[in-house]
Structure formats: C-alpha cells, structure tokens
Coordinates of C-alpha atoms and ligand atoms in Angstrom, one line a residue:
M545 CA 109.0 -168.2 14.2
A546 CA 106.5 -166.7 11.7
A547 CA 103.8 -169.1 10.4
P548 CA 104.6 -170.4 6.9
P549 CA 102.8 -168.7 4.0
L550 CA 100.1 -170.6 2.2
S551 CA 101.0 -172.0 -1.2
Y552 CA 98.8 -170.8 -4.1
D553 CA 96.8 -174.1 -4.1
E554 CA 96.3 -173.9 -0.3
I555 CA 94.6 -170.5 -0.5
S556 CA 91.1 -171.4 -1.5
P557 CA 90.6 -174.2 1.0
A558 CA 92.2 -172.0 3.7
V559 CA 89.8 -169.2 2.9
E560 CA 86.8 -171.6 3.0
R561 CA 87.9 -172.9 6.4
A562 CA 88.4 -169.4 7.8
V563 CA 85.1 -168.0 6.5
Q564 CA 83.1 -171.1 7.6
S565 CA 84.7 -171.3 11.1
Q566 CA 84.6 -167.6 12.0
R567 CA 81.7 -167.0 14.4
A568 CA 80.0 -163.8 13.2
L569 CA 78.2 -160.9 14.8
D570 CA 75.0 -160.2 12.9
I571 CA 74.8 -156.4 13.2
H572 CA 71.3 -155.8 11.8
T573 CA 68.3 -158.1 12.2
H574 CA 64.6 -157.8 13.1
L575 CA 64.8 -160.8 15.4
F576 CA 63.6 -160.7 19.0
S577 CA 64.5 -162.9 22.0
P578 CA 61.6 -164.9 23.6
E579 CA 60.9 -162.2 26.3
F580 CA 59.5 -160.0 23.6
G581 CA 56.6 -162.5 23.2
A582 CA 54.8 -162.4 19.9
H583 CA 57.5 -160.2 18.4
M584 CA 59.7 -163.3 18.2
L585 CA 58.8 -165.0 14.9
W586 CA 59.9 -168.6 14.1
G587 CA 58.6 -171.8 12.5
I588 CA 57.8 -172.8 8.9
D589 CA 54.6 -170.8 8.6
E590 CA 56.4 -167.6 9.5
L591 CA 59.3 -168.6 7.3
L592 CA 56.9 -168.9 4.3
N593 CA 55.1 -165.7 5.2
Y594 CA 58.3 -163.7 4.8
H595 CA 57.3 -160.5 3.0
Y596 CA 59.8 -161.2 0.3
L597 CA 57.9 -164.5 -0.5
I598 CA 54.5 -162.8 -0.3
A599 CA 55.5 -160.3 -3.0
E600 CA 56.8 -163.2 -5.2
T601 CA 53.6 -165.3 -4.6
L602 CA 51.3 -162.4 -5.6
R603 CA 53.2 -162.1 -8.9
Q604 CA 52.4 -165.7 -9.8
S605 CA 49.2 -166.5 -8.0
D606 CA 45.7 -166.1 -9.4
I607 CA 43.9 -165.4 -6.2
G608 CA 44.7 -161.6 -6.0
V609 CA 46.0 -159.5 -3.1
D610 CA 42.6 -159.0 -1.2
A611 CA 41.9 -162.8 -1.1
F612 CA 45.4 -163.4 0.1
W613 CA 45.1 -161.0 3.1
K614 CA 41.7 -162.7 4.0
M615 CA 43.5 -166.0 4.7
N616 CA 45.0 -166.9 8.1
R617 CA 48.8 -167.5 8.5
A618 CA 48.6 -171.2 7.8
Q619 CA 46.4 -170.8 4.7
Q620 CA 48.8 -168.1 3.4
A621 CA 51.7 -170.4 4.0
D622 CA 49.9 -173.3 2.2
H623 CA 49.3 -170.9 -0.8
I624 CA 52.8 -169.6 -0.9
W625 CA 54.2 -173.2 -0.7
Q626 CA 51.9 -174.4 -3.5
T627 CA 52.6 -171.4 -5.7
L628 CA 56.3 -170.9 -5.3
F629 CA 57.5 -174.4 -4.4
I630 CA 55.1 -176.9 -6.0
E631 CA 53.7 -175.2 -9.1
N632 CA 57.0 -173.4 -9.8
S633 CA 60.5 -174.4 -8.8
P634 CA 61.9 -172.4 -5.8
V635 CA 64.6 -170.6 -7.8
S636 CA 64.5 -167.1 -6.2
E637 CA 67.0 -166.3 -3.4
A638 CA 64.2 -166.1 -0.8
C639 CA 62.7 -169.4 -2.0
R640 CA 66.1 -171.2 -2.1
G641 CA 66.7 -169.8 1.3
V642 CA 63.8 -171.7 2.8
I643 CA 65.3 -174.9 1.3
T644 CA 68.8 -174.1 2.7
A645 CA 67.3 -173.4 6.1
L646 CA 65.4 -176.7 6.2
K647 CA 68.6 -178.5 5.2
T648 CA 70.9 -176.8 7.7
L649 CA 68.3 -177.2 10.5
G650 CA 68.0 -180.9 9.9
A651 CA 64.7 -181.2 8.1
D652 CA 64.4 -182.9 4.7
P653 CA 64.9 -180.2 2.1
A654 CA 63.3 -182.4 -0.5
E655 CA 60.1 -182.9 1.5
R656 CA 57.2 -181.6 -0.7
D657 CA 54.5 -182.2 2.0
L658 CA 54.3 -179.0 4.0
N659 CA 52.4 -180.7 6.8
R660 CA 55.3 -183.2 7.2
I661 CA 57.6 -180.2 7.5
R662 CA 55.3 -178.6 10.1
E663 CA 55.7 -181.8 12.2
F664 CA 59.5 -181.2 12.2
F665 CA 59.0 -177.7 13.7
A666 CA 56.3 -178.8 16.1
D667 CA 58.8 -181.1 17.8
T668 CA 61.0 -178.1 18.7
T669 CA 60.8 -175.3 21.3
A670 CA 61.7 -171.7 20.7
D671 CA 64.8 -172.0 22.9
E672 CA 66.0 -175.1 21.1
M673 CA 65.4 -173.5 17.7
I674 CA 67.5 -170.5 18.8
D675 CA 70.4 -172.7 19.7
R676 CA 70.0 -174.7 16.4
A677 CA 69.7 -171.6 14.2
F678 CA 72.6 -169.8 15.8
K679 CA 74.8 -172.9 15.5
A680 CA 73.7 -173.5 11.9
A681 CA 74.6 -169.9 11.1
N682 CA 77.7 -169.9 13.2
I683 CA 76.9 -166.6 14.8
G684 CA 77.5 -165.5 18.4
A685 CA 74.9 -162.8 18.6
V686 CA 72.4 -160.8 16.6
V687 CA 71.6 -157.1 16.9
M688 CA 67.8 -156.5 17.1
T689 CA 65.9 -153.5 15.8
N690 CA 64.2 -152.0 18.8
D691 CA 61.5 -149.4 18.4
P692 CA 60.6 -147.2 21.4
F693 CA 57.6 -146.0 19.4
D694 CA 56.2 -149.6 19.4
E695 CA 53.9 -149.6 22.4
E696 CA 54.0 -153.4 23.0
E697 CA 57.8 -153.5 22.7
A698 CA 58.2 -150.4 24.9
R699 CA 56.3 -152.2 27.6
V700 CA 58.9 -154.9 27.8
W701 CA 61.7 -152.3 28.1
F702 CA 59.7 -150.3 30.8
K703 CA 59.5 -153.5 32.8
G704 CA 63.4 -153.6 32.6
R705 CA 64.4 -156.3 30.1
P706 CA 67.2 -158.4 31.4
P707 CA 70.4 -158.2 29.2
N708 CA 70.6 -161.1 26.7
E709 CA 74.1 -161.6 25.3
R710 CA 72.8 -163.3 22.1
F711 CA 70.1 -160.6 21.3
L712 CA 71.7 -157.2 21.5
P713 CA 69.8 -153.9 21.3
A714 CA 69.8 -151.2 18.6
L715 CA 67.7 -148.1 19.0
R716 CA 65.6 -147.5 15.9
I717 CA 64.3 -144.0 15.4
D718 CA 62.4 -144.0 12.1
P719 CA 59.2 -142.4 13.5
L720 CA 61.2 -139.6 15.0
L721 CA 63.0 -138.6 11.8
N722 CA 60.5 -139.7 9.2
D723 CA 57.0 -139.2 10.7
Y724 CA 57.5 -136.7 13.6
E725 CA 54.1 -135.1 13.7
E726 CA 51.8 -138.2 13.1
Q727 CA 53.7 -140.9 14.9
A728 CA 56.5 -139.6 17.1
L729 CA 54.9 -136.6 18.7
P730 CA 52.0 -138.5 20.2
T731 CA 54.3 -141.1 21.6
L732 CA 56.7 -138.5 23.1
L733 CA 53.7 -136.8 24.8
A734 CA 52.4 -140.2 26.0
Q735 CA 55.8 -141.1 27.5
G736 CA 55.8 -137.7 29.3
Y737 CA 58.1 -135.5 27.2
H738 CA 57.1 -131.9 26.7
A739 CA 57.4 -132.0 22.9
D740 CA 55.6 -129.8 20.4
A741 CA 55.1 -129.6 16.6
A742 CA 57.1 -126.3 16.4
L743 CA 60.3 -128.0 17.6
S744 CA 60.8 -125.2 20.2
K745 CA 64.1 -125.0 22.1
Q746 CA 62.4 -126.7 25.1
C747 CA 61.1 -129.5 22.7
L748 CA 64.5 -130.2 21.3
G749 CA 65.9 -130.5 24.8
E750 CA 63.1 -133.0 25.6
I751 CA 63.8 -135.0 22.5
R752 CA 67.5 -135.2 23.4
K753 CA 66.3 -136.4 26.9
F754 CA 64.0 -139.0 25.1
I755 CA 67.0 -140.4 23.2
N756 CA 69.2 -140.3 26.3
D757 CA 66.6 -142.1 28.4
W758 CA 66.2 -144.9 25.8
I759 CA 70.0 -145.3 25.6
D760 CA 70.0 -145.7 29.3
R761 CA 67.1 -148.2 29.1
M762 CA 68.3 -150.3 26.2
D763 CA 72.1 -149.8 26.2
P764 CA 72.0 -150.0 22.3
L765 CA 75.1 -150.8 20.2
Y766 CA 74.0 -148.0 17.8
M767 CA 70.9 -145.9 16.9
A768 CA 69.5 -146.4 13.4
V769 CA 67.1 -144.9 10.8
S770 CA 66.1 -145.9 7.3
L771 CA 65.9 -143.0 4.9
P772 CA 64.3 -142.3 1.5
P773 CA 66.3 -141.8 -1.7
D774 CA 65.7 -138.0 -1.5
F775 CA 67.3 -137.8 2.0
A776 CA 69.2 -134.5 2.0
Y777 CA 71.5 -132.9 4.6
P778 CA 71.7 -130.2 5.7
E779 CA 68.0 -129.6 5.1
E780 CA 65.5 -127.0 6.4
S781 CA 63.1 -129.7 7.6
I782 CA 61.9 -131.4 10.7
R783 CA 64.3 -134.3 10.0
G784 CA 67.2 -132.0 9.3
E785 CA 66.6 -130.1 12.5
L786 CA 66.2 -133.2 14.6
I787 CA 69.4 -134.8 13.2
R788 CA 71.4 -131.7 13.8
Q789 CA 70.0 -130.6 17.2
C790 CA 69.2 -134.0 18.8
V791 CA 70.6 -137.1 17.1
L792 CA 74.2 -135.9 16.4
P793 CA 74.9 -134.4 19.8
V794 CA 73.5 -137.3 21.8
S795 CA 75.2 -139.8 19.5
Y796 CA 78.6 -138.0 20.1
F797 CA 78.2 -137.4 23.8
R798 CA 76.9 -141.0 24.5
G799 CA 79.4 -142.6 22.1
V800 CA 76.5 -144.4 20.3
P801 CA 77.1 -144.5 16.6
F802 CA 74.4 -143.3 14.1
A803 CA 73.5 -145.8 11.4
L804 CA 71.9 -144.5 8.2
M805 CA 70.2 -147.0 6.0
I806 CA 69.5 -145.0 2.8
G807 CA 67.4 -145.5 -0.3
V808 CA 64.1 -147.1 0.7
K809 CA 60.9 -145.9 -1.0
R810 CA 58.3 -146.9 1.6
Q811 CA 55.0 -148.3 0.3
V812 CA 55.3 -148.0 -3.5
N813 CA 52.4 -150.5 -3.4
P814 CA 50.5 -150.2 -0.1
S815 CA 48.3 -153.2 -1.0
L816 CA 51.4 -155.4 -0.4
R817 CA 51.7 -154.1 3.2
M818 CA 55.3 -154.9 4.5
A819 CA 56.1 -156.3 1.0
G820 CA 55.2 -153.0 -0.6
D821 CA 58.5 -151.1 -0.2
G822 CA 60.8 -150.2 -3.1
C823 CA 64.2 -148.6 -3.6
A824 CA 65.9 -145.9 -5.6
K825 CA 69.4 -144.3 -6.0
A826 CA 70.1 -141.7 -3.3
D827 CA 72.2 -138.6 -3.3
M828 CA 75.6 -139.5 -1.6
S829 CA 76.4 -135.9 -0.9
A830 CA 74.0 -135.9 2.1
L831 CA 76.1 -138.6 3.8
E832 CA 79.4 -136.9 2.7
R833 CA 78.3 -133.6 4.3
L834 CA 77.2 -135.3 7.5
C835 CA 80.5 -137.1 7.9
A836 CA 82.6 -134.0 6.9
E837 CA 80.8 -131.7 9.3
N838 CA 80.9 -134.1 12.2
P839 CA 84.3 -135.8 12.1
N840 CA 84.1 -136.8 15.7
N841 CA 80.8 -138.6 15.2
A842 CA 80.7 -142.3 14.3
F843 CA 78.5 -143.3 11.3
L844 CA 77.4 -146.7 10.1
T845 CA 75.8 -146.9 6.7
T846 CA 74.3 -149.2 4.1
F847 CA 72.5 -148.3 0.8
L848 CA 69.6 -150.0 -0.8
S849 CA 70.3 -149.2 -4.4
R850 CA 72.9 -151.1 -6.4
E851 CA 73.6 -147.9 -8.3
N852 CA 74.9 -146.3 -5.0
Q853 CA 77.4 -149.0 -4.1
H854 CA 80.5 -147.9 -6.0
E855 CA 80.2 -144.2 -5.0
L856 CA 79.6 -145.4 -1.4
C857 CA 83.0 -147.1 -1.5
V858 CA 84.6 -143.8 -2.7
A859 CA 82.8 -141.8 0.0
A860 CA 83.9 -144.3 2.7
R861 CA 87.5 -143.8 1.5
K862 CA 87.2 -140.1 2.5
F863 CA 85.8 -140.6 6.0
P864 CA 87.4 -142.8 8.6
N865 CA 84.4 -142.1 10.8
L866 CA 82.1 -143.9 8.3
L867 CA 81.8 -147.7 8.4
V868 CA 80.0 -149.4 5.5
F869 CA 78.0 -152.5 6.4
G870 CA 76.1 -155.3 4.7
C871 CA 74.3 -156.0 1.4
W872 CA 70.9 -154.7 2.5
W873 CA 67.5 -156.2 1.5
F874 CA 67.3 -156.1 -2.4
M875 CA 71.1 -156.1 -2.4
N876 CA 71.2 -159.5 -0.6
N877 CA 71.3 -161.7 -3.7
P878 CA 74.5 -163.7 -4.6
S879 CA 75.1 -161.8 -7.9
V880 CA 75.0 -158.4 -6.1
V881 CA 76.7 -159.6 -2.9
E882 CA 79.6 -160.8 -5.1
E883 CA 79.8 -157.5 -7.0
I884 CA 79.5 -155.3 -3.9
T885 CA 82.0 -157.4 -1.9
C886 CA 84.5 -157.3 -4.7
E887 CA 84.4 -153.6 -5.2
R888 CA 84.6 -153.0 -1.4
A889 CA 87.7 -155.2 -1.1
E890 CA 89.3 -153.4 -4.0
L891 CA 88.5 -149.9 -2.7
L892 CA 88.3 -150.4 1.1
G893 CA 90.6 -153.3 1.6
L894 CA 89.4 -155.1 4.8
S895 CA 87.8 -152.0 6.4
F896 CA 84.1 -152.8 6.0
I897 CA 81.5 -155.2 7.4
P898 CA 80.6 -157.6 4.5
Q899 CA 77.2 -158.7 5.7
H900 CA 74.3 -158.7 8.1
S901 CA 71.3 -161.0 7.7
D902 CA 68.3 -158.6 8.2
A903 CA 66.6 -161.8 9.4
R904 CA 63.0 -161.3 10.5
I905 CA 62.2 -165.0 11.2
L906 CA 64.7 -166.9 13.4
E907 CA 65.3 -169.8 11.0
Q908 CA 66.4 -167.3 8.3
L909 CA 69.7 -167.2 10.0
A910 CA 70.3 -170.8 8.8
Y911 CA 70.2 -169.6 5.2
K912 CA 71.2 -166.0 5.1
W913 CA 74.5 -166.7 6.7
P914 CA 75.4 -169.9 4.7
H915 CA 74.5 -168.1 1.5
A916 CA 76.6 -165.0 2.5
R917 CA 79.6 -167.1 3.5
E918 CA 79.5 -168.9 0.2
T919 CA 79.7 -165.7 -1.9
I920 CA 82.0 -163.7 0.4
G921 CA 84.3 -166.7 0.7
S922 CA 84.6 -167.0 -3.1
V923 CA 85.4 -163.3 -3.5
L924 CA 88.0 -163.4 -0.7
A925 CA 89.6 -166.5 -2.2
E926 CA 90.0 -164.7 -5.5
K927 CA 91.5 -161.7 -3.8
Y928 CA 94.1 -163.7 -1.8
R929 CA 95.0 -165.7 -4.9
G930 CA 95.5 -162.4 -6.8
L931 CA 97.7 -161.2 -4.0
A932 CA 99.8 -164.4 -4.1
A933 CA 100.1 -164.1 -7.9
S934 CA 101.5 -160.6 -7.3
G935 CA 104.0 -161.9 -4.9
W936 CA 102.5 -161.6 -1.4
R937 CA 101.5 -164.8 0.3
V938 CA 99.6 -164.8 3.6
S939 CA 99.8 -167.4 6.4
A940 CA 96.6 -169.2 7.6
A941 CA 96.9 -167.1 10.8
E942 CA 96.9 -163.9 8.9
L943 CA 93.9 -165.1 6.8
E944 CA 92.0 -166.0 10.0
R945 CA 92.9 -162.5 11.5
D946 CA 91.5 -160.8 8.4
V947 CA 88.3 -162.8 8.3
H948 CA 87.8 -162.2 12.1
N949 CA 88.1 -158.5 11.5
L950 CA 85.5 -158.6 8.6
F951 CA 83.0 -160.6 10.6
V952 CA 83.5 -159.2 14.1
G953 CA 86.6 -157.2 14.8
N954 CA 85.9 -154.1 12.6
F955 CA 82.6 -153.5 14.2
Q956 CA 83.9 -154.1 17.8
R957 CA 86.8 -151.6 17.1
F958 CA 84.4 -149.1 15.6
L959 CA 82.2 -149.2 18.7
E960 CA 85.2 -148.9 21.0
R961 CA 86.5 -145.9 19.1
A962 CA 83.0 -144.3 19.3
S963 CA 82.6 -144.8 23.0
Ligands
HDL651 O1 64.1 -150.9 7.3 C1 64.7 -152.0 7.4 O2 65.5 -152.3 8.4 C2 64.5 -153.0 6.3 O3 65.4 -154.1 6.5 C3 63.1 -153.4 6.3 O4 62.8 -153.9 7.6 C4 62.7 -154.5 5.3 O5 61.3 -154.7 5.4 C5 63.4 -155.8 5.5 O6 63.1 -156.6 6.3 N1 64.4 -156.0 4.6 O7 65.2 -157.1 4.6
ZN652 ZN1 66.2 -154.3 8.3

C-alpha cells in the first residue's frame, strides 16, 4: 500500500522535518580531528578569529592592520568582539553565525561579557565539543582538507593516522597545480620523488607515483584544488600539463574524483593574510572541455562567483560526470544560497549537493548547518508546494528520500560510480 500523498498544507512542515532530521555528510571543511594536534581549531577565541571576522573588523576598527597582527589571539578576539558585537550589532552572516553557534551549543547567545563566554568553553574538552557540534549540526561526518605539502600534517600521515569515521580525508593539491616550482617541487624532492622543473617524462611518472602514494596513505574521498578565475584548459602551462598527464589518469585509474573549486583570486590584499583573498567570474569553458574530453572521469565542482552559478547549472546539465556542490565561501550567505539552490532545483532537479560548511573552527558546524538547512528547507518547501499546485503530490517517505539524496545519497552514489 503506497504511502498517502501529503496535502498542500502538510508540505512545508513535512519539508522542515525532513531537512532538520536528515543527518548530513559535510563534504568540504578545513576541520581536523584531535590527532592532528594544533591543526584542530576550536573554542570562542578561534571562533572570533575566523578570517571572515578579521576582514570585517578591520573595516570598522581604528587600530589598523599592523597593530591587529601584533596582538595575541585573545587580544584579537577581544578586539573583534568589541568592534563587531558591542560597538556594532552583529548583523553580518559570519557575526550572526557566532551567535547561532553559541545558542545551539548551549551557551547564552545574549551574553555580552566575552570572559563569561570563555568560561563556558573552558568547561568542555575537545572530544566533548566534537560530539556537541556534530549533534547540533546533525552531521555524521566531515571531509577534511588534507595537504601533503604541509610538513606538520604530513608527519601525522607518515606515522600512519588511524582511520576516523567522523573526519574523512580529502587530498588537496593546490601547491602542485598552482605553485609547482616554488612550493611543490621542493616537497616532492624532500619526500624522495625524482621530480624536476622541466616536467620530464620521468618527472611526470614520479608525480603520478606521489599522487598514488598519498591516495594509498590517506584513502581520500576525492582530490581537490582551488583555481583562479583565469583557469584555462587545455593550457600550455605547468598546471595544464600536470592535470592532463598526472591528475586525470590517476583520478580515473584509482577511482578518486577530481574536485575543482574555481574563481578564487588569492591575496588581493596580502596585509589581511588568510582574509586577503577575493573572487571573480571564471571561464566555464575550461570545465566544459575537461568534462567533455574525459567522460569516464568523475568531477566535483563549486564556483566562487555568483555570476558563474547559472551557467554552471547549464554546464552540469551537459555532463553526468560532473557533480555540483555547495555554496562556497562568499556564496554562503542566505540571499545567495536561496538564489543558487532555487536555480539548481529548477535546472538540475535533485542531482546536486546543496551545501558544505567549509568550517575551519569546529563550532562553526553549529551555525553553518542550521543556517543552511533554514534556507535550503524554505526553497524545497516552495518547490514541493509548486509541484502539488501543478498536480503532483509527494508522500512524506518520498520527501525524505529526496532530502537524503541531497544531503548524503547523491555524493555516496557519485563516489560508488567513480570507484
Ligand atoms: O580554498 C578553500 O578551500 C577556501 O574554502 C579557503 O580555505 C577559504 O579561506 C575559506 O575558508 N573559505 O570559506
Ligand atoms: Zn575551503
């Protein structure tokens, strides 16, 4: 007996229940599990020192960037709190996120005294906060951003990091593709690979071995790179050669998808350090050619410019081997998440991954996911109401199936198809 269809008025509450109750897989974060030591960031002082809030503080503060960088973490947090939360109302998405995180983690969101908030975090251990943040965000696991070119992190992997079912690896290869001669080549040589600046045949073989060895060591869900707005493919360049001769063949033969995160302009203002990156519209034809020339390769992608989002949906319609994910970085604001999710549902149906958190500090999970579910839920409710008005009413079970696919199933099936 098929489950009864929802009435028009039952749709919105049913969508809300399905979206809130669906445990999600967070497919891109910068979080680390405790065995990565200082790489794991958590607590209110780290939460306030998020680079998004540093950029916003330096716009409104009178102390200037040099004086800010001379402060220690706690002094920086005090200054950020005073500037963005006390002297101004915390209206921005990153500011409101801190308030949501405090609330969902059980602290008093109306507490103005930062030292009282610090006491709340002082009473908790890292492991307890992991449990609390994952529960508050209703996520089962996060995918990390693991960098084999980071010496400290590589040491953990060389020791043989034990698998952790809540912190899953992703192999990040930005230095290889974006800074081969300055950053990647010295590391390749230090790790014993016979690489060279000329990208000789032997060198390309050694780089394929490097990628294979790190896949063996990490067992990553995918390999990823962030790329500038002028990313071109094919291209007579080091990057073009390494993608064609090393990344694509290894990605295919090992069944490890290649994630391209396109449109970041690194260090438009270097004085802001990690907060100094910008974005610009990229040329979609590079991704289209990659997907068209490599129909048996699996590609994940997200774009940083709002101006790329509609043409990305059109491109994704052409290539079943391309899975669009998330509202990345400067896209992760309710007004843009709503617009992007709406056009994806209209052009891609349910064949995309609506969100990842990009969390850098553990407790950000407790705001990035509640905010995302709020916006994605309201878009989905409107789509299912529209469907009902056209004459097609879904059951609660069908709704839950669809939401499971968006938050977990699409990615899992994509990985299975790639492997
Ligand atoms: O390159 C990336 O993965 C970006 O997400 C950057 O890390 C960026 O600094 C960030 O944290 N965005 O949310
Ligand atoms: Zn990121």
